[in-house]
Short mmCIF file of C-alpha atoms in Angstrom, two decimals:
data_model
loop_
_atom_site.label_atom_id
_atom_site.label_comp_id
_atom_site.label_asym_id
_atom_site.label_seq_id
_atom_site.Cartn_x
_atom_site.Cartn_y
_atom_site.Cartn_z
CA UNK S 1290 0.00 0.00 0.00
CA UNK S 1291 2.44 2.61 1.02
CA UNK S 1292 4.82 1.55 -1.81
CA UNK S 1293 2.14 2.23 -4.44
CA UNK S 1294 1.48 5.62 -2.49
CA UNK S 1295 4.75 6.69 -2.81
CA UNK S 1296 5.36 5.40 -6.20
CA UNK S 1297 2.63 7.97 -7.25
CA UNK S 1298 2.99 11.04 -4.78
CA UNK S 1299 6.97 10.44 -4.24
CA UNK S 1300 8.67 10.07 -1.00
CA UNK S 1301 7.75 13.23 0.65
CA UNK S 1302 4.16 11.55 1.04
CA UNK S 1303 5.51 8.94 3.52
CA UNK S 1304 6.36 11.58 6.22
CA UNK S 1305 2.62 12.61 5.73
CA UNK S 1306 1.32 8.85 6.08
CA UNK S 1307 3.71 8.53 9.19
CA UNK S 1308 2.77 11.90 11.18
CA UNK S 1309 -1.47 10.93 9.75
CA UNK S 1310 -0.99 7.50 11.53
CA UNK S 1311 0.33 8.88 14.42
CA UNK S 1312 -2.44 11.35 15.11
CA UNK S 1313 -4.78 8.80 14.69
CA UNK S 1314 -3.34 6.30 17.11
CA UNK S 1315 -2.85 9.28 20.01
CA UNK S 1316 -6.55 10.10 18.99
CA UNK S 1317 -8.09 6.48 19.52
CA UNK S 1318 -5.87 6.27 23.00
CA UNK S 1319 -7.49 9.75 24.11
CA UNK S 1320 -10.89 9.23 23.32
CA UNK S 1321 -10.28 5.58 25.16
CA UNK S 1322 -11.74 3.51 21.92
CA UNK S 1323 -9.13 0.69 21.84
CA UNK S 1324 -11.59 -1.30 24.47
CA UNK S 1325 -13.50 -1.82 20.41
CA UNK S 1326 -10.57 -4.00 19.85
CA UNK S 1327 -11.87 -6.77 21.73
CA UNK S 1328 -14.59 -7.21 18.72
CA UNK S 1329 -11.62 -8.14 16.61
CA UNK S 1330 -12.01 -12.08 16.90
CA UNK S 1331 -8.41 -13.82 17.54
CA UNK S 1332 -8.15 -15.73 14.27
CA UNK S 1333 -8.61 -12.86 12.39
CA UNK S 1334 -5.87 -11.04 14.57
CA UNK S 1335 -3.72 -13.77 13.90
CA UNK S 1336 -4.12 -14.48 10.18
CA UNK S 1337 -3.49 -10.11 9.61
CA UNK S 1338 0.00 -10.51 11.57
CA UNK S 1339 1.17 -13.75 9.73
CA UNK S 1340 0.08 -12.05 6.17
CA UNK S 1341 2.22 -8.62 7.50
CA UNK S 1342 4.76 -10.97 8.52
CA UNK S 1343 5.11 -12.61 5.03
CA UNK S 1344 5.00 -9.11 3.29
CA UNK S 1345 8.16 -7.76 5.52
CA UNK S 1346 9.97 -11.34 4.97
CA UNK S 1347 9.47 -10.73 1.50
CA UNK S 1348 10.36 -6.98 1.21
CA UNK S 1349 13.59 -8.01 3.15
CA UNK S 1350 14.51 -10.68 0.70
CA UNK S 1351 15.76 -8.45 -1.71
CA UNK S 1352 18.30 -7.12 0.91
CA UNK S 1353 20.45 -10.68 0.18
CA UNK S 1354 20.70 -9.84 -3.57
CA UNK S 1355 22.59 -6.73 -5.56
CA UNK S 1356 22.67 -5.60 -9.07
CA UNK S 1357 25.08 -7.37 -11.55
CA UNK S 1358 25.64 -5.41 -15.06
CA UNK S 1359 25.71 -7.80 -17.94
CA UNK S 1360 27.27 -6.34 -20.65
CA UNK S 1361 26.68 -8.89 -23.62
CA UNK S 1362 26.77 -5.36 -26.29
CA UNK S 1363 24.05 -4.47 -23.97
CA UNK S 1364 23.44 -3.79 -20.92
CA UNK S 1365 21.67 -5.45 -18.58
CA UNK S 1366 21.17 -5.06 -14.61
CA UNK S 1367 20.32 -8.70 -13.28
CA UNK S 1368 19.61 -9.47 -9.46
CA UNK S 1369 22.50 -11.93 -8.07
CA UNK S 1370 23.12 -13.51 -4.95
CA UNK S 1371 25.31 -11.64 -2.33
CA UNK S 1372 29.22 -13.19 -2.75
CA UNK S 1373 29.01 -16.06 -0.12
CA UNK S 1374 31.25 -14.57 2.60
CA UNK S 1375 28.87 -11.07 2.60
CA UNK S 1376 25.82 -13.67 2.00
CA UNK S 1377 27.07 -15.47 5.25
CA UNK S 1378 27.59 -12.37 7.37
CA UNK S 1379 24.26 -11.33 6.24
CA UNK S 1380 22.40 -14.23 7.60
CA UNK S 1381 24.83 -14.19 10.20
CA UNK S 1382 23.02 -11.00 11.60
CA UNK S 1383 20.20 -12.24 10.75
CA UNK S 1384 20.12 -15.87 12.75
CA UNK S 1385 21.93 -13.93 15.56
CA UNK S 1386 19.46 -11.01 15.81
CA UNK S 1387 16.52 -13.30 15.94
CA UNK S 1388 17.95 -15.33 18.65
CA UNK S 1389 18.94 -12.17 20.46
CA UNK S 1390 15.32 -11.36 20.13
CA UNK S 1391 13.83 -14.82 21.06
CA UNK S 1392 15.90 -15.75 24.47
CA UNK S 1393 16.13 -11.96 25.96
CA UNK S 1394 12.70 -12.02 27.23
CA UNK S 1395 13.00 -14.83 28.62
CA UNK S 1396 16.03 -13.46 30.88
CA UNK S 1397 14.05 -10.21 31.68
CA UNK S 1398 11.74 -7.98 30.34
CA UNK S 1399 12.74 -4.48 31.64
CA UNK S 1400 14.22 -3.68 28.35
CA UNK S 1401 12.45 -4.61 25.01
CA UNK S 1402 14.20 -7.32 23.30
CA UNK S 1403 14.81 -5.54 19.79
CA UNK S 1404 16.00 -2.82 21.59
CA UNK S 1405 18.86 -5.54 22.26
CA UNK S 1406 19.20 -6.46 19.46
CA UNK S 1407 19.71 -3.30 17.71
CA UNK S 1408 22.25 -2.50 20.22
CA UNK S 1409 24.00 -5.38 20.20
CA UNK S 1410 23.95 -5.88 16.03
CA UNK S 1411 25.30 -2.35 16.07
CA UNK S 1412 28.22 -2.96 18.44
CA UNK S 1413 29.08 -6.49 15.84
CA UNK S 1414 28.51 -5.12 13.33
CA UNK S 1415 31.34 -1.62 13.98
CA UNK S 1416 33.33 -4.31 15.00
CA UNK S 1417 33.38 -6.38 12.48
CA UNK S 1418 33.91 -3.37 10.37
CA UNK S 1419 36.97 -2.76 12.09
CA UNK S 1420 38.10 -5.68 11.72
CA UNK S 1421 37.73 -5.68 7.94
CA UNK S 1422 39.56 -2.14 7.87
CA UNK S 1423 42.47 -3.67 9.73
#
């Protein structure tokens, strides 16, 4: 949805959308409506946030691929896999920062667990980034 929005109005509409959303959400907390979320029955609930889950898996998947220019007398930009030691840091991050997010709560929940995660992916990854440097 947004992508199509943006695609027509350009990027400057997203900040709109953003600031729009937020009103709304402070408005339904002020005027106390969110006890109408009840109504919402649980399967329904549940099938929304596994569809919105698939969508972001799938928006992310392009994040493991970059452009390749074929020039065969023309040009052509194809989508190829990541080289397989960037490919393996990738999902490095990836395995790591869903664990991170998985076992933390468990441990405590004073601080959110992708808070952690963000932190802690941050702090790898300027090291590892060092470490390539060096």
């Amino acid at each position: 949805m947004f992508a199509s929005l943006i695609a027509q109005h350009g990027l400057e509409y997203l900040f709109a959308i953003v600031v729009l959303m937020g009103l709304i959400q402070i408005s339904i907390g002020v005027l106390n409506l969110v006890k109408y979320a009840r109504i919402i029955p649980y399967s329904v609930m549940l099938g929304f946030l596994n569809g919105l889950s698939i969508v972001m898996f799938l928006a992310q998947w392009a994040q493991f691929k970059v452009d390749e220019v074929v020039a065969n007398g023309v040009e052509m930009v194809t989508k190829m896999w990541l080289l397989p030691v960037a490919l393996g840091i990738m999902i490095f991050f990836v395995i790591v920062t869903m664990a991170i997010i998985h076992f933390v709560p468990k441990y405590t929940n004073a601080i959110p667990s992708s808070l952690v995660a963000i932190i802690v992916m941050i702090i790898i990854a300027v090291l590892l980034g060092k470490m390539v440097i060096l």
